[in-house]
Coordinates of C-alpha atoms in Angstrom, one line a residue:
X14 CA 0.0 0.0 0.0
X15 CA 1.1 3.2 -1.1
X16 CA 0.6 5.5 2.4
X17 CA 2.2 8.8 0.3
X18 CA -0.9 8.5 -2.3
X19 CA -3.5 9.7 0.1
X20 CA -6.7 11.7 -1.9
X21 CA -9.7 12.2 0.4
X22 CA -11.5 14.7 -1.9
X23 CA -14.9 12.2 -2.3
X24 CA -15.2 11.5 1.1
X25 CA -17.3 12.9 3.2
X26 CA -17.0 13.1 7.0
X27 CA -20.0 13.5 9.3
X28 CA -18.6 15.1 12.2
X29 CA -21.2 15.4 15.7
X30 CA -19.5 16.4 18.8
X31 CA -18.9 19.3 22.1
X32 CA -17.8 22.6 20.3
X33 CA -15.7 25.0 21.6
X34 CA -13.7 28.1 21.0
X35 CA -9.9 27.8 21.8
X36 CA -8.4 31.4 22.1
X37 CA -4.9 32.0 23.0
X38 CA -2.9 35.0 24.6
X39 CA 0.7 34.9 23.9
X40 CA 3.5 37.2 24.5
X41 CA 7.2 37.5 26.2
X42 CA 7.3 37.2 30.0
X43 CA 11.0 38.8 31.7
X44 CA 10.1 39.2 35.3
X45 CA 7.7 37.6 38.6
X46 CA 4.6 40.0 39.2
X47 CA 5.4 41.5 42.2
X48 CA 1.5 40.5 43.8
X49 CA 2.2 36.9 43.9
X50 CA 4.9 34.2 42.6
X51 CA 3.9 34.0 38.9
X52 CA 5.4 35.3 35.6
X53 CA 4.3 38.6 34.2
X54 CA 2.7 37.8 30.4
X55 CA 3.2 41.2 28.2
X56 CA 0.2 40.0 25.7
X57 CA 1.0 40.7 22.4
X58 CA -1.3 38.5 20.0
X59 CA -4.6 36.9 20.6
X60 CA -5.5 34.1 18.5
X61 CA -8.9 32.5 18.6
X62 CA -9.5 28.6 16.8
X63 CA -12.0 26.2 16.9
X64 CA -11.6 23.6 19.2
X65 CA -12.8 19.8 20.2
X66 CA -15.4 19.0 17.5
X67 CA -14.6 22.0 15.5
X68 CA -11.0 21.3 15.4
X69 CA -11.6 17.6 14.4
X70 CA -13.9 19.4 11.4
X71 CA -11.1 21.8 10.7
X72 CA -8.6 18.8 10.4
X73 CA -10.9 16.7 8.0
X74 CA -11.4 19.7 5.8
X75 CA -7.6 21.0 6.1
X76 CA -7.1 16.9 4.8
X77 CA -9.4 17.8 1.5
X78 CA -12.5 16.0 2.6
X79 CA -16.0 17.5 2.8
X80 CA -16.9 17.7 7.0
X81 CA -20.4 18.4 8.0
X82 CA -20.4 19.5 11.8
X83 CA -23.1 18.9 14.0
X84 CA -23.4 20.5 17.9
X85 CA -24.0 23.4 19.4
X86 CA -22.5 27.3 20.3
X87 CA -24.1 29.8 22.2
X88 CA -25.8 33.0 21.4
X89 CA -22.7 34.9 21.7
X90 CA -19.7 36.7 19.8
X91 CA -17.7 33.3 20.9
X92 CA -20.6 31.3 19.3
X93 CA -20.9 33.7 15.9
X94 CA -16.7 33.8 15.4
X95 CA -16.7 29.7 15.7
X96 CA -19.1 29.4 13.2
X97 CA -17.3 31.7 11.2
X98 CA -13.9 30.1 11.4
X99 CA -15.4 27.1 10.7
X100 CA -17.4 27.8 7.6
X101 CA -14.4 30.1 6.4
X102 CA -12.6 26.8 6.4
X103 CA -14.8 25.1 4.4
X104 CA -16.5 23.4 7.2
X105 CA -21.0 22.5 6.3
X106 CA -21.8 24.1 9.7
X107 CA -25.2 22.8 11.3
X108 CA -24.8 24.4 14.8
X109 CA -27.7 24.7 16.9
X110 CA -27.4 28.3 18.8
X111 CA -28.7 28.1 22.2
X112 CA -30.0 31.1 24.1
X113 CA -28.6 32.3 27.4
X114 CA -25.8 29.4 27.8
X115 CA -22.5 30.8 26.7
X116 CA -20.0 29.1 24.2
X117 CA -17.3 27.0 25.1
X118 CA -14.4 28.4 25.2
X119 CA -10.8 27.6 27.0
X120 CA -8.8 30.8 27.2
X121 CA -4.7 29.4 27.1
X122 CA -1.9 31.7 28.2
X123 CA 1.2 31.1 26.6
X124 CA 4.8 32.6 26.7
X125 CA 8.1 30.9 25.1
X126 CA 6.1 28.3 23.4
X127 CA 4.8 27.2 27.1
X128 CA 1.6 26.3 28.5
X129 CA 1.4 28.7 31.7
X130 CA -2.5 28.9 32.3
X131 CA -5.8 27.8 31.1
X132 CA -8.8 29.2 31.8
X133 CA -12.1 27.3 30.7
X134 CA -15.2 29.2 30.6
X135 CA -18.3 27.0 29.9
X136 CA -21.9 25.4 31.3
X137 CA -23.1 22.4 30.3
X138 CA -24.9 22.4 26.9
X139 CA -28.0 20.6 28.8
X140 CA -30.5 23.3 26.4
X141 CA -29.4 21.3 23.1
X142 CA -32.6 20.4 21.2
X143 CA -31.8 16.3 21.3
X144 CA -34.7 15.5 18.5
X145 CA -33.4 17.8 16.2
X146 CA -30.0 17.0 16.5
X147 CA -30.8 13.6 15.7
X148 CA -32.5 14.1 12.9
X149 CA -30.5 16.4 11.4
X150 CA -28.0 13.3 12.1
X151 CA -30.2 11.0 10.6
X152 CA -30.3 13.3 7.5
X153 CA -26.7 13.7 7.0
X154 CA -26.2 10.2 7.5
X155 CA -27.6 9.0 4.5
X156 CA -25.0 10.5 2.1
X157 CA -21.9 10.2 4.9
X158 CA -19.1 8.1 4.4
X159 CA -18.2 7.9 8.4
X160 CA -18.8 9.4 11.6
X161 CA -17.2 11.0 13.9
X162 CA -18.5 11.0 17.8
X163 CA -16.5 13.9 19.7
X164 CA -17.0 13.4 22.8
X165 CA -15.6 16.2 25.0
X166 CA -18.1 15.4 28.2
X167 CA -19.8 18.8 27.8
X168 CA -23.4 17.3 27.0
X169 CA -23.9 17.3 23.5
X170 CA -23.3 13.3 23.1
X171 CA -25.5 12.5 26.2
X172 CA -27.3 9.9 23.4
X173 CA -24.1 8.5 21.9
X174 CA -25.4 4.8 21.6
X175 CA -28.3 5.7 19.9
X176 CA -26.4 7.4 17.2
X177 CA -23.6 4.6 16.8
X178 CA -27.2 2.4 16.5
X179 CA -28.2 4.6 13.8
X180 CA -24.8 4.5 11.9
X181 CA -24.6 0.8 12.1
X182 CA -28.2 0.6 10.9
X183 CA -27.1 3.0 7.7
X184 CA -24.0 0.7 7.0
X185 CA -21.6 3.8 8.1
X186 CA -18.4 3.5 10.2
X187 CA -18.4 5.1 13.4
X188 CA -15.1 6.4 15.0
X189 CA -15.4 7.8 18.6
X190 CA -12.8 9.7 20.6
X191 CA -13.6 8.9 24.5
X192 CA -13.9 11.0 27.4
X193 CA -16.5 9.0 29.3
X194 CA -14.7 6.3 31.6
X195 CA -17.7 3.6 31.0
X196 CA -17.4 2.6 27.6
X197 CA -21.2 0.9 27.6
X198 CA -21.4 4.4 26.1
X199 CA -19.4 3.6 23.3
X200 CA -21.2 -0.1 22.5
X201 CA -20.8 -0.9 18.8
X202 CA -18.6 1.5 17.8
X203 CA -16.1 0.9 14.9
X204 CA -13.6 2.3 16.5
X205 CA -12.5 4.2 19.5
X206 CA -9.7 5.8 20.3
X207 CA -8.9 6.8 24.1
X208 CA -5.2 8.2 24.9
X209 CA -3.2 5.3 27.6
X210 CA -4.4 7.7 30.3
X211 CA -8.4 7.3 29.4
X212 CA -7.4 4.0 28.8
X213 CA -6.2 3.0 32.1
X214 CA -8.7 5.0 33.7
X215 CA -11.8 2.6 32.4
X216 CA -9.8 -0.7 32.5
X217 CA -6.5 0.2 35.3
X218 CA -2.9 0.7 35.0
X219 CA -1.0 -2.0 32.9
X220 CA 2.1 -2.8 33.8
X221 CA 3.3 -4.3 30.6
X222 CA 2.4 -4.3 26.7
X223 CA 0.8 -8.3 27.1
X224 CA -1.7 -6.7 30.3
X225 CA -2.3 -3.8 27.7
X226 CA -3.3 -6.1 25.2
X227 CA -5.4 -8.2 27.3
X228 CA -7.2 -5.8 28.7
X229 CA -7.6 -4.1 25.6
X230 CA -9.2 -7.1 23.8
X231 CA -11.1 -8.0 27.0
X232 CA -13.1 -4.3 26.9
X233 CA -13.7 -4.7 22.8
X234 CA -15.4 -8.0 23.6
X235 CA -17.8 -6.2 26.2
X236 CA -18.8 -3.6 24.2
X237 CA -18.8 -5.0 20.4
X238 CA -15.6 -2.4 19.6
X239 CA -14.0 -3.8 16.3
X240 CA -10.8 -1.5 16.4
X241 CA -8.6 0.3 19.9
X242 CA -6.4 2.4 18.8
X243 CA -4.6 3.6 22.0
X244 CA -2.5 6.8 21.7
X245 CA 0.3 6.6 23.7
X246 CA 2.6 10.0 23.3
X247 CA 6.1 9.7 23.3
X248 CA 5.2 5.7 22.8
X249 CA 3.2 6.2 19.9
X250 CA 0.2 4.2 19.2
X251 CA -1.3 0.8 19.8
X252 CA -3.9 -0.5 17.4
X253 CA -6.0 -3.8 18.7
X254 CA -7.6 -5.8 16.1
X255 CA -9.6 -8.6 16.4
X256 CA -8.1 -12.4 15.4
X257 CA -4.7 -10.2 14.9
X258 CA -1.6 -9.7 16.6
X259 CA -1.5 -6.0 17.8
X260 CA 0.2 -3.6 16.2
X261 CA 2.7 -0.6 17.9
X262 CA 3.4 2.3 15.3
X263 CA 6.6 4.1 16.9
X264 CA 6.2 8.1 17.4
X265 CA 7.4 10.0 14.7
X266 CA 7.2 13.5 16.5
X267 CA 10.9 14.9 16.4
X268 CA 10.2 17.7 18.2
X269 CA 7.0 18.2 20.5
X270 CA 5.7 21.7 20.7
X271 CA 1.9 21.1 22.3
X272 CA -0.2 18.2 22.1
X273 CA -3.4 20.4 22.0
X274 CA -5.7 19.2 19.8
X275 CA -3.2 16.2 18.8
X276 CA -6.2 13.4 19.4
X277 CA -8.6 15.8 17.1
X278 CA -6.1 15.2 14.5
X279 CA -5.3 11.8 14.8
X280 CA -9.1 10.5 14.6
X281 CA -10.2 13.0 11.9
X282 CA -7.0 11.7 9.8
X283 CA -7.4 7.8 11.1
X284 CA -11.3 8.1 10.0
X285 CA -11.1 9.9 7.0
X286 CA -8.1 7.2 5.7
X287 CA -10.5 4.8 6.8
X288 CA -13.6 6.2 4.8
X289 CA -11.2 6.6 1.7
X290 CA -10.6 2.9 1.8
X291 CA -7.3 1.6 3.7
X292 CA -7.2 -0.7 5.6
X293 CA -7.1 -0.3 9.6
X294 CA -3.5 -0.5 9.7
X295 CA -2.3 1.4 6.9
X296 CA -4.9 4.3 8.0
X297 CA -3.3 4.5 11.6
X298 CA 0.2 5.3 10.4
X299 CA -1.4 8.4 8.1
X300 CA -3.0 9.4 11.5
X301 CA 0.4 8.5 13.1
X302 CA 2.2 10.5 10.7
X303 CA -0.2 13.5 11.1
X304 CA -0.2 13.5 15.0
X305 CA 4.0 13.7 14.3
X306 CA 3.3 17.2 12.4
X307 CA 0.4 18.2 14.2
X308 CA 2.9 18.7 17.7
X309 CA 5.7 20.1 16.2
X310 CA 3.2 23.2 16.2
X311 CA 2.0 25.3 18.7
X312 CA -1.7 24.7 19.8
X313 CA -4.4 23.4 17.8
X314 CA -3.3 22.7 14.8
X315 CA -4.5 21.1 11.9
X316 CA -2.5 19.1 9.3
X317 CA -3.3 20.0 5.5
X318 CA -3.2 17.4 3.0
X319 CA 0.1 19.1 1.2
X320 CA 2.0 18.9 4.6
X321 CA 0.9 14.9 5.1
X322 CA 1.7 14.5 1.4
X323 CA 5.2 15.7 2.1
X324 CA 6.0 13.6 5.3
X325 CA 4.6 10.8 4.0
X326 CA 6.6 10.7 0.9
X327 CA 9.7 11.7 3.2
X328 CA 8.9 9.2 5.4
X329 CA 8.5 6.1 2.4
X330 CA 11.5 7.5 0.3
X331 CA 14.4 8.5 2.0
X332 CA 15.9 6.7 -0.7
X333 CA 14.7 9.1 -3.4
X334 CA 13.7 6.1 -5.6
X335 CA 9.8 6.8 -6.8
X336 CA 7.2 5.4 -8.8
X337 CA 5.7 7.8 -11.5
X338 CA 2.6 8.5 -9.3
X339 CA 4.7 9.1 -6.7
X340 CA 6.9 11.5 -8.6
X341 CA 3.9 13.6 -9.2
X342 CA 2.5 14.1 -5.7
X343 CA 6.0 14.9 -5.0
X344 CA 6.6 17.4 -8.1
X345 CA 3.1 18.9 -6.9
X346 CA 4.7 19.4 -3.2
X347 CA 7.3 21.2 -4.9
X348 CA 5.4 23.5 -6.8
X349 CA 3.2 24.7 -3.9
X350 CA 6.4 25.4 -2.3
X351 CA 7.0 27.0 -5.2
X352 CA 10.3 25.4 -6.0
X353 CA 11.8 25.3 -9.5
X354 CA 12.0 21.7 -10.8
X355 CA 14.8 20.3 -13.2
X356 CA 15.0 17.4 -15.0
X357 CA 17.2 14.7 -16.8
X358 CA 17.6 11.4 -18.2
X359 CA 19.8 8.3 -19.0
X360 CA 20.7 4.9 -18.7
X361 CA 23.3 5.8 -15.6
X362 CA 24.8 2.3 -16.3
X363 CA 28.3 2.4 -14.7
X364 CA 28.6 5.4 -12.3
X365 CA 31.8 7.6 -12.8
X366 CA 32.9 10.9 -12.3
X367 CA 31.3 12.4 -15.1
X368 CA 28.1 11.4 -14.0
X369 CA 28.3 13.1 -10.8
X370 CA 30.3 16.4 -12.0
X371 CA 27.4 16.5 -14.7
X372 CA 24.3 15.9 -12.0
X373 CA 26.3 18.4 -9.7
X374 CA 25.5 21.1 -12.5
X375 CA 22.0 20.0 -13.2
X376 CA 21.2 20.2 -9.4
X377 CA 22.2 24.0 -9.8
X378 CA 19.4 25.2 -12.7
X379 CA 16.7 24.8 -10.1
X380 CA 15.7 23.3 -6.5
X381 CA 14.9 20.1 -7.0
X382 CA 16.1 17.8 -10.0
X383 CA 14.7 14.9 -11.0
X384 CA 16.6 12.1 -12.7
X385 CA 14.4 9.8 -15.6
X386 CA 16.5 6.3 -16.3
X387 CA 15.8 4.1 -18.7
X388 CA 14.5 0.4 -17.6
X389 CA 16.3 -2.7 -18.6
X390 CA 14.6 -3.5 -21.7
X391 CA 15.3 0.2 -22.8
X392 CA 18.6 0.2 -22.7
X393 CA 19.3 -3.2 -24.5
X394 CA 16.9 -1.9 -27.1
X395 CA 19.2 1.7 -27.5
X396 CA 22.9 0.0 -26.7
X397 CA 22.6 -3.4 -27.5
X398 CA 22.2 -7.1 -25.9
X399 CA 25.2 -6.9 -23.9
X400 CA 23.9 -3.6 -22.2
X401 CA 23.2 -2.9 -19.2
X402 CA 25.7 -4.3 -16.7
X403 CA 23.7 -3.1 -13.7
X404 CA 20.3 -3.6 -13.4
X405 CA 17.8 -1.0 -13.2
X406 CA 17.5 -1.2 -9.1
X407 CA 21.1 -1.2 -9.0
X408 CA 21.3 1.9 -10.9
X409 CA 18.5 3.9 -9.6
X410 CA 19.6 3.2 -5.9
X411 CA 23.3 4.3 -6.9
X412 CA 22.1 8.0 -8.2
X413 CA 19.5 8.2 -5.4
X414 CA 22.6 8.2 -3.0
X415 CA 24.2 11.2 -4.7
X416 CA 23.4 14.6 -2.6
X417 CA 22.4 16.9 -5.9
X418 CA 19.5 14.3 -7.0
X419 CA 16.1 14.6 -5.0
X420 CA 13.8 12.1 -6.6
X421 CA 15.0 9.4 -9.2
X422 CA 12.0 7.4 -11.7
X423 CA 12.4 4.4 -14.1
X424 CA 10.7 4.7 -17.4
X425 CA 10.3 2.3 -20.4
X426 CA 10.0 3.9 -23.2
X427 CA 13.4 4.2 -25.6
X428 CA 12.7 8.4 -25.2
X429 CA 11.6 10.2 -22.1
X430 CA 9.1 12.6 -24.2
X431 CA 5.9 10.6 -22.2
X432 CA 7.0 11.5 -19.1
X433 CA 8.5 14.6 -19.8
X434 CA 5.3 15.3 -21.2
X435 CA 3.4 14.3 -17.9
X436 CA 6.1 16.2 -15.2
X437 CA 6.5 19.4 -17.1
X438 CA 9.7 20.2 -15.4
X439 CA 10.6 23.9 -15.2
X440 CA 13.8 23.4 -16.5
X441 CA 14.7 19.9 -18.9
X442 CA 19.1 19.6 -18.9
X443 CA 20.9 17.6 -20.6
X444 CA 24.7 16.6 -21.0
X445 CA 26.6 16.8 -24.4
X446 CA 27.0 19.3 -27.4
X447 CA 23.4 18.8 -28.4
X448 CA 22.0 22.2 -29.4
X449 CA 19.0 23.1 -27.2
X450 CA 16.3 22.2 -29.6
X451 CA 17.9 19.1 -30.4
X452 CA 17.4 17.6 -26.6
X453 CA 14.5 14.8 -27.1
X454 CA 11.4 16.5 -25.1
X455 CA 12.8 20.0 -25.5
X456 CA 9.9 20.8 -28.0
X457 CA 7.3 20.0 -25.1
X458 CA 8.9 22.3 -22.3
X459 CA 9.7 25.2 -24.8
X460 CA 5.9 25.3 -26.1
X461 CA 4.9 25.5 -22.2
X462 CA 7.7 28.1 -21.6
X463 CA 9.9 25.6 -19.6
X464 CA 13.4 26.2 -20.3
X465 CA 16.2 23.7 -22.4
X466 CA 19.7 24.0 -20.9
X467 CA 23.0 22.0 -22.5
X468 CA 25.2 21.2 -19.9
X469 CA 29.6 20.3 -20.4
X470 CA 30.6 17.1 -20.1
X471 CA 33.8 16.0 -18.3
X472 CA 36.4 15.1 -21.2
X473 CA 37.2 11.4 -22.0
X474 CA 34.5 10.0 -19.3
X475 CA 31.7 7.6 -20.6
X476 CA 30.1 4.2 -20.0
X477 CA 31.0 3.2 -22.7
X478 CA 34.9 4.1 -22.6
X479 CA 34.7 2.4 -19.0
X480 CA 33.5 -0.6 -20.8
X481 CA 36.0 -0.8 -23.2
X482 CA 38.8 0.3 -20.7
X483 CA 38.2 -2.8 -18.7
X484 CA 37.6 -5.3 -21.5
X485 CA 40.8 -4.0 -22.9
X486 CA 42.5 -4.4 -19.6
X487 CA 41.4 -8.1 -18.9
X488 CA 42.8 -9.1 -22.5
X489 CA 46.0 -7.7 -21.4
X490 CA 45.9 -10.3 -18.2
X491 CA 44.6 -12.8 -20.6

């Protein structure tokens, strides 16, 4: 399975959960307030997100899939701004506004990327018209690919087995994220996805991965769960599957900033993988992967389908060897970075110095480069049956390990114009005394203003001349 090749555009994500404004005050703190033992905040920007449910719809839309958020805000400017955020984002707001009960909202107080304070300011959202919100759900649920139970204990979700009944009724997925310690609550859900400490809280501390494990598959049973994923921070995560051996996925957070919001992410992107059609397994290391971005930043943050593109492909090719499709996604990451894009071919048979002095250059036209080399069956057709010495995986894993080359692609074809054609590179090199528009694909990059470069060659260095140097010297020993 190909994790980098993630498209959630046609899925669609019904999202029904506690809402809530996050706001945050931030600012340099130099001194102890002189009124009691606490740092001295000088507030210099205010920033105000969605938060629990609406930062789980955030994620889903930042991910490219359509999220339809069901819940509640109050009366208020808190109530009016989430709802704007949310539908700014892209979000199919259906928020109930209820009258004297105010918003949600946690108020965080932050200085030198620190935590120091939070402040939550809410009631519980006990007004909530229950028949209306389920059959607004009911409505949704008809066209919804999964759902998404946000549970933040707040009140919204005091009916949350009757609308995992009504999912598993409609055929649709349910994914829940816990915050009620009896899980009865949670009976029939596909899955559900409590951090260790919620964990151990419904089912006690575990002393080991095998009392974990047990206990983990012991609570499914009781309830009809079909997947656990337990989120584990620095541990990473823990998905229990039925009749299969569990499965750790390692943390791949370098750097942890704030795990605000970091189990929003990690069901909107495990759910929404889900919907799209991976399997179990292969949708918890996308959520795994997003969770890694999603606490290298500060706050709740979402994780946008450009930015799990790009760690995903970092992640699967470190080697640099790609696939075409592959290549694309990666040439697209490029270009919303806006990074110029270079481009060469050849059969790169036997390595040498001219290779590398000549790939040294190309790296220079541009920021990323992009080396096409002809398969097996290409290069016997262009230099004969005794060609090539090294096969194709030899030869692509020997360029990929050269610093100038980012991304390195086999093609079939005796020419390059197909792919050259499909990449569009910004700038197409190649090595020799060709003339410009003699370079095979150089008609296809000039007509889309793309621009033809002839790069030097180092003197008396060739494949072939290698060849022939050490066929020549093995008749000498003969």
């Amino acid at each position: 399975m190909k994790r980098n090749l993630v498209n959630f555009s046609e899925v669609k994500v019904l999202i029904v959960g506690d809402i809530m404004l996050d706001r945050y005050w931030s600012g340099p703190t130099s001194r102890i307030s002189p009124e009691a033992p606490v740092p001295v905040v000088r507030v210099e920007q205010i920033e105000e997100r969605p938060g629990g449910a609406g930062n789980v719809a955030l994620n889903i839309a930042a991910l490219g899939a359509k999220a339809v958020l069901l819940g509640a805000v109050g009366s208020d400017a808190n109530g009016k701004t989430l709802k704007g955020r949310l539908t700014a984002a892209g979000v199919n707001c259906q928020l109930q506004v209820l009258e004297d009960i105010p918003t949600v909202t946690k108020l965080r107080v932050l200085s030198r990327h620190q935590q120091l304070i939070r402040l939550d300011f809410e009631e519980n959202l006990t007004a909530i018209n229950r028949k209306q919100l389920l059959a607004e759900y009911c409505a949704e649920l008809a066209e919804a690919d999964v759902v998404i139970l946000s549970d933040y204990g707040k009140g919204t979700l005091t009916e949350l087995t009757e609308f995992i009944r009504l999912a598993n009724e409609a055929g649709v997925p349910t994914f829940v994220d816990p915050k009620n310690s009896d899980f009865s609550h949670y009976h029939g859900a596909t899955m559900v996805t409590p951090n260790l400490h919620e964990f151990e809280a419904v089912v006690g501390p575990c002393k080991d991965e095998a009392e974990l494990v047990h206990k983990a598959i012991k609570l499914m049973d009781k309830h009809a769960i079909k997947y656990l994923l337990i989120t584990r921070g620095e541990k990473g995560m823990t998905l229990i599957r039925p009749d299969k051996t569990e499965m750790h996925v390692p943390s791949l957070a370098k750097e942890v900033f704030d795990v605000t919001g970091a189990g929003d992410t990690v069901i909107a992107a495990v759910a929404t993988a889900f919907a799209s059609g991976l399997a179990p397994a292969e949708a918890v290391k996308i959520a795994n992967t997003a969770a890694g971005i999603a606490v290298s930043k500060l706050g709740a943050a979402t994780v946008s389908i450009p930015e799990l593109r790009r760690a995903l492909l970092k992640e699967q090719n470190n080697s640099g060897v790609v696939n075409e499709e592959q290549l694309m996604l990666a040439v697209a990451e490029a270009r919303a970075h806006h990074e110029t894009v270079v481009m060469t071919n050849g059969c790169f048979d036997i390595l040498h110095a001219g290779h590398v002095h000549y790939l040294n250059q190309a790296k220079t036209q541009g920021h990323r480069l992009i080396v096409a080399i002809n398969d097996d069956a290409s290069v016997a057709r262009l230099k004969g049956p005794n060609r090539p010495i090294n096969t194709i995986e030899k030869r692509m894993a020997v360029i990929a390990g050269l610093g100038s080359v980012d991304w390195v692609v086999p093609f079939a074809d005796d020419t390059p114009e197909r792919l050259i054609e499909k990449i569009k590179p910004d700038v197409l090199v190649k090595g020799g005394d060709y003339k410009p528009e003699e370079v095979v694909g150089a008609d296809q990059v000039l007509a889309y203003g793309g621009l033809v470069k002839v790069l030097g060659l180092v003197e008396g260095l060739s494949t072939s001349s290698v060849i022939d140097k050490i066929n020549s010297d093995k008749e000498k020993i003969s």
